[in-house]
PDB file of C-alpha atoms in Angstrom:
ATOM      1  CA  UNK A   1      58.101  72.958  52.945  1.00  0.00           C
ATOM      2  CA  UNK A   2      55.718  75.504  51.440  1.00  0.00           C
ATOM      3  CA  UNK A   3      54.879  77.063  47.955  1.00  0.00           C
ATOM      4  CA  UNK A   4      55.090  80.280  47.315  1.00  0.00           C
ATOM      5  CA  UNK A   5      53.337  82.177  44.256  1.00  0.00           C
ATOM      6  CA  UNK A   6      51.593  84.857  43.230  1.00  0.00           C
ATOM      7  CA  UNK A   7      50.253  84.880  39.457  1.00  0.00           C
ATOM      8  CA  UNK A   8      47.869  82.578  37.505  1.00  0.00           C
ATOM      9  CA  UNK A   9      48.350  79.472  39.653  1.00  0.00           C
ATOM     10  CA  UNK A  10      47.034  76.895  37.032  1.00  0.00           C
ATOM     11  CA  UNK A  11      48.023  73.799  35.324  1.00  0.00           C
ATOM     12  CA  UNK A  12      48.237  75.625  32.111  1.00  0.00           C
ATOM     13  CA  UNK A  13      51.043  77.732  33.180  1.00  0.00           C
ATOM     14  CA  UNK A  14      53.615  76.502  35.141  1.00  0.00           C
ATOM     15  CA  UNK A  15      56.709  75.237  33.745  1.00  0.00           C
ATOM     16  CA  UNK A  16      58.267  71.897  34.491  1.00  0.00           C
ATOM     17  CA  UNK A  17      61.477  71.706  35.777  1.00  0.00           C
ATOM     18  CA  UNK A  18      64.124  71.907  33.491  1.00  0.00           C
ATOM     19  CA  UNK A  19      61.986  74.051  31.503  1.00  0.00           C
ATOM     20  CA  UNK A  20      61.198  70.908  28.887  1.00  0.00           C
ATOM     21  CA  UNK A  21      58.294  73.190  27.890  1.00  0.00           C
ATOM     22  CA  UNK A  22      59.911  76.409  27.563  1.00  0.00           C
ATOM     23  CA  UNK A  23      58.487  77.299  23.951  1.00  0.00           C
ATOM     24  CA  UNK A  24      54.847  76.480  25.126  1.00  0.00           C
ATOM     25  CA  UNK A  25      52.782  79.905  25.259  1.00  0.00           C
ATOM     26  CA  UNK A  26      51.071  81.293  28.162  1.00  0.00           C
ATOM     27  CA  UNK A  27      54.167  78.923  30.324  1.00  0.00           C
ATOM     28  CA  UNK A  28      55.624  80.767  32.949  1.00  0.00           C
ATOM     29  CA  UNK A  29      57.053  79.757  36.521  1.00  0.00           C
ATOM     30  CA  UNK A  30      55.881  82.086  39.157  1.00  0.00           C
ATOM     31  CA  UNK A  31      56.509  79.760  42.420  1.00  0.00           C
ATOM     32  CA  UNK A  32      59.369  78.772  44.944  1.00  0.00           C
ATOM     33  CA  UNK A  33      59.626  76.029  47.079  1.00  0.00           C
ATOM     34  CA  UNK A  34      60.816  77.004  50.519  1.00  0.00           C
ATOM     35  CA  UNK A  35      62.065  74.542  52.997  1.00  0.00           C
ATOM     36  CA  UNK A  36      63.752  75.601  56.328  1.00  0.00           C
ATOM     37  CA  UNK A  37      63.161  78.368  58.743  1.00  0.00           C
ATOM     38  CA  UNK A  38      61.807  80.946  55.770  1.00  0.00           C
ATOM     39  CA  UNK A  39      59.234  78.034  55.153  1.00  0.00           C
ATOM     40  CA  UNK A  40      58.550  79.153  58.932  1.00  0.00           C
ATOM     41  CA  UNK A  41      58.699  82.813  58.601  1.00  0.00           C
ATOM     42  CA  UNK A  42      56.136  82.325  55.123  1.00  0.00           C
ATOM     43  CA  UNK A  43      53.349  79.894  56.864  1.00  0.00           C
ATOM     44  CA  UNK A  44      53.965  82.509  59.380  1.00  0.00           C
ATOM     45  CA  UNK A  45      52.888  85.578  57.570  1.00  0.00           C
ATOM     46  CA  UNK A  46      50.248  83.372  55.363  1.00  0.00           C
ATOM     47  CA  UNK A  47      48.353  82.841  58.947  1.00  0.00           C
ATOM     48  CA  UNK A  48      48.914  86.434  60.024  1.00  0.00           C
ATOM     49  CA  UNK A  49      47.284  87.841  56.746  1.00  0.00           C
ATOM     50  CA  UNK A  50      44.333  84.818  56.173  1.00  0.00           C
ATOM     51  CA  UNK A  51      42.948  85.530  60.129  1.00  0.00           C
ATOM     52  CA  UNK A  52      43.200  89.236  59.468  1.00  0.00           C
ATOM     53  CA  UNK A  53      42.171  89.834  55.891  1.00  0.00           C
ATOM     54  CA  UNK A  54      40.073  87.159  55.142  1.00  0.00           C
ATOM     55  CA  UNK A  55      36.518  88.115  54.584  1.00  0.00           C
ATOM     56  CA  UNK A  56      34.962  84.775  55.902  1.00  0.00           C
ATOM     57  CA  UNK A  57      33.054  86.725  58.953  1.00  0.00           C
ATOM     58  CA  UNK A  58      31.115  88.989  56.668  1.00  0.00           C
ATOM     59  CA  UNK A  59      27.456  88.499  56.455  1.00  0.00           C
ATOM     60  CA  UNK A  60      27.068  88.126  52.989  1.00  0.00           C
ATOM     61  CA  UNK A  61      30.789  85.915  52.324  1.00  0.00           C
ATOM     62  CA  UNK A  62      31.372  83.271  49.863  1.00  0.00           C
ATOM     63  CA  UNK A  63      33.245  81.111  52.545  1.00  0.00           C
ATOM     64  CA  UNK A  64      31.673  77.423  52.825  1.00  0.00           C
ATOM     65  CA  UNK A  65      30.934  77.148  56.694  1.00  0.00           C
ATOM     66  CA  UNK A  66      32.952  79.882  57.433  1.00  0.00           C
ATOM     67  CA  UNK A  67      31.932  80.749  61.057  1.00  0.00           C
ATOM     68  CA  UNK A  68      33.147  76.965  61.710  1.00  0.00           C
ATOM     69  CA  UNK A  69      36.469  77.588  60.058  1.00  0.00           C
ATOM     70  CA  UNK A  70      37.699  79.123  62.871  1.00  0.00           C
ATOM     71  CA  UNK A  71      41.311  81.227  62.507  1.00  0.00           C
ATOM     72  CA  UNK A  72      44.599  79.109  61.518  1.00  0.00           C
ATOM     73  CA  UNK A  73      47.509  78.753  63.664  1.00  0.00           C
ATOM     74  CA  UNK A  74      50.677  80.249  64.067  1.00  0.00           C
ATOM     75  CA  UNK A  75      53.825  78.030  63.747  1.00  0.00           C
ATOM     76  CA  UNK A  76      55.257  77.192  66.778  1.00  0.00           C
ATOM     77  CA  UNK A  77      58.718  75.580  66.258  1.00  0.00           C
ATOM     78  CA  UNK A  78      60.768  77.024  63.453  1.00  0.00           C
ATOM     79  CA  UNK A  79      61.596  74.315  60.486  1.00  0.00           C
ATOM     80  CA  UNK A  80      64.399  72.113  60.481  1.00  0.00           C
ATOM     81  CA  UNK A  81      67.080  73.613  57.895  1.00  0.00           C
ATOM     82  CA  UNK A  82      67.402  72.133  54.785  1.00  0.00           C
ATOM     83  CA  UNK A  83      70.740  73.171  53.558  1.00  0.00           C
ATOM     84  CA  UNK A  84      73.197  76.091  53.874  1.00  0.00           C
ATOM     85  CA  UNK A  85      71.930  78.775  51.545  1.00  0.00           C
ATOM     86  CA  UNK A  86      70.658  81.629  52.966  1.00  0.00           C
ATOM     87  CA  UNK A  87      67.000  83.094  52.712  1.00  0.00           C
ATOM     88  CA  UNK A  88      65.931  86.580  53.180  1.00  0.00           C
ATOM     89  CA  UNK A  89      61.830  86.612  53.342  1.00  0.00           C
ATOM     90  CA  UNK A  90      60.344  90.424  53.222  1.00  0.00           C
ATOM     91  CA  UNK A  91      56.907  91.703  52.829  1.00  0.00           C
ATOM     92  CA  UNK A  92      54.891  94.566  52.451  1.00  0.00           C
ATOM     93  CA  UNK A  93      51.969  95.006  54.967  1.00  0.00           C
ATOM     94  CA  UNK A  94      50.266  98.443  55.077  1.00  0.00           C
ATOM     95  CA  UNK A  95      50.026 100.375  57.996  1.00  0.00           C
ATOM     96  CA  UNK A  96      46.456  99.786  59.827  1.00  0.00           C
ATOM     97  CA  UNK A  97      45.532  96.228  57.700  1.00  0.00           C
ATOM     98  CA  UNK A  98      46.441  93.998  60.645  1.00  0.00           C
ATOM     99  CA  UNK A  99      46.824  93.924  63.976  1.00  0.00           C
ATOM    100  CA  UNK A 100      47.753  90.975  65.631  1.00  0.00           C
ATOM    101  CA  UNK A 101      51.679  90.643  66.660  1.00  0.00           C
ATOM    102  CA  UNK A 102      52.091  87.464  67.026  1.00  0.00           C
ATOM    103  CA  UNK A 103      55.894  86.825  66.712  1.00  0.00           C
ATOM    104  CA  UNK A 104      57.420  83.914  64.714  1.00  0.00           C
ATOM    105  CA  UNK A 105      58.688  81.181  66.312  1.00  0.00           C
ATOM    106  CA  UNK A 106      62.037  82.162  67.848  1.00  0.00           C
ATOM    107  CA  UNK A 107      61.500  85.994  66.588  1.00  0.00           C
ATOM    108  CA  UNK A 108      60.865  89.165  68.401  1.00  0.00           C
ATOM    109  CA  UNK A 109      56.737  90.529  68.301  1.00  0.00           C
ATOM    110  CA  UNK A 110      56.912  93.672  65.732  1.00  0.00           C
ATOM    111  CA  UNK A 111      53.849  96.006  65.908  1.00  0.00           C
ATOM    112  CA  UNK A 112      52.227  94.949  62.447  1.00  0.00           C
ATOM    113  CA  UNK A 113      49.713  97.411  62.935  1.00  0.00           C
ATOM    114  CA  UNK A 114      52.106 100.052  62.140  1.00  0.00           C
ATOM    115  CA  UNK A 115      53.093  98.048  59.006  1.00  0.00           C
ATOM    116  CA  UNK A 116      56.385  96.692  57.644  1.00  0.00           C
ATOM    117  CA  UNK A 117      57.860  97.795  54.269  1.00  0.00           C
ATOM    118  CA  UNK A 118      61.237  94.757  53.907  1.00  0.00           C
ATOM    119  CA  UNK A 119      60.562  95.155  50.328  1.00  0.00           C
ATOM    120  CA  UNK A 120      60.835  98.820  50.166  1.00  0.00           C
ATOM    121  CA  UNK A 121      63.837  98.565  52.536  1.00  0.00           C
ATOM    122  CA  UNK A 122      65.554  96.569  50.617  1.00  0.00           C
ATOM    123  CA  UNK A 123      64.888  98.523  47.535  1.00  0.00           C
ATOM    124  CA  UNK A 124      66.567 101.290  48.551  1.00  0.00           C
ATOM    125  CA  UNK A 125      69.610 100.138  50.843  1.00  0.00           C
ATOM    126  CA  UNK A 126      70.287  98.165  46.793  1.00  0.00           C
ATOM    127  CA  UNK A 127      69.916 101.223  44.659  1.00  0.00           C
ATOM    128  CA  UNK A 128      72.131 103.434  47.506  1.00  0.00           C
ATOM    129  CA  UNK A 129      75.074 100.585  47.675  1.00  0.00           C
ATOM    130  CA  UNK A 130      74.980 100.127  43.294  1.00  0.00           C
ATOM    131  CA  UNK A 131      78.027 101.626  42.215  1.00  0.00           C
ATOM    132  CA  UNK A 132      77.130 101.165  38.327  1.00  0.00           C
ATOM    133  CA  UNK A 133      74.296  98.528  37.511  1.00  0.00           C
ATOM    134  CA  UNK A 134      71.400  97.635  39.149  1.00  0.00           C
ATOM    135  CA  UNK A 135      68.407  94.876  38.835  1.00  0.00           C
ATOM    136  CA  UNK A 136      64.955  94.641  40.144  1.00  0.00           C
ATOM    137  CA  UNK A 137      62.648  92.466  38.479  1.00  0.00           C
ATOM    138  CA  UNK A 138      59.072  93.774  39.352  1.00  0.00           C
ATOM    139  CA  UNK A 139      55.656  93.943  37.614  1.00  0.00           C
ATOM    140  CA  UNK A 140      55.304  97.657  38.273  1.00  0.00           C
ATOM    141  CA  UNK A 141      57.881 100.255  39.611  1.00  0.00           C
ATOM    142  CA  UNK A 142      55.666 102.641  40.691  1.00  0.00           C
ATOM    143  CA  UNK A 143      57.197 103.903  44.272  1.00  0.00           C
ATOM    144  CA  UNK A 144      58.304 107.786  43.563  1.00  0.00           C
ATOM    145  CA  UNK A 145      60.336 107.077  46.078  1.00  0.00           C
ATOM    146  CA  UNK A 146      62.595 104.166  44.777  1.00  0.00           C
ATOM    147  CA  UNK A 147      62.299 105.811  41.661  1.00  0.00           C
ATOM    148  CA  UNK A 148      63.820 109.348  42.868  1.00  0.00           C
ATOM    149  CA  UNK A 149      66.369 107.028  44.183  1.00  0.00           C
ATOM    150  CA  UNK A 150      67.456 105.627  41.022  1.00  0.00           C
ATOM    151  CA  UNK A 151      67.992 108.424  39.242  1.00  0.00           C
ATOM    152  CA  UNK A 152      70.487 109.922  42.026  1.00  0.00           C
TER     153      UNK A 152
END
């Protein structure tokens, strides 16, 4: 199982389940729980970027013993699955950040150095299949790209 989330990761704002506290200010849920072979592919790419783009070998870093840290491991066994719905992870990784091509457990090695754009994809194979109506839920649309596409 792993957690994944993105924004203000603090007591103060994460709803409970059932959304008891729905009318509480500043209460938002910004996490999943993944359990399965995505929990695989995530803890994957959370190792890939964290040995690449972590800043713990710089001189003057703010890691606590950070030379002795050492880099995290890859999975090596995909996850058990945990039910029968069906999980698409995708990422963003721009081209040049990271190098190392490790593949997933049971996946093909991809040259990350090139980068990968799933998000982007997926973005656009959406907006070209819409035949009316269309949702994407995202903090800032700025792509000229997907948004040339949507007003085709």
């Amino acid at each position: 199982m792993v957690a994944v989330g993105g924004i203000n990761l603090g007591n103060g704002w994460v709803s409970l389940t059932g959304h008891r506290e729905f009318g509480r200010a500043h209460t938002y849920d910004i996490y999943v729980e993944l359990k399965g072979p995505s929990a695989t592919d995530v803890h994957h790419n959370f190792v890939q970027r964290w040995n690449e783009a972590s800043e713990r070998n710089v001189a003057d870093d703010y890691w606590p013993d950070a030379h002795a840290a050492g880099e995290l491991q890859f999975p090596v066994k995909v996850s058990v699955a945990a039910g029968n719905t069906t999980a698409q992870v995708q990422r963003t990784v721009r081209a040049g950040h990271y190098s190392d091509s490790t593949p997933p457990p049971g996946g093909e090695s991809v040259d990350i150095s090139a980068g990968e754009l799933t998000v982007f994809e997926q973005y656009q194979a959406a907006i070209a299949a819409a035949e009316r109506t269309i949702y994407i839920e995202n903090q800032a649309l700025g792509c000229p790209h997907t948004i040339k596409a949507m007003h085709q």
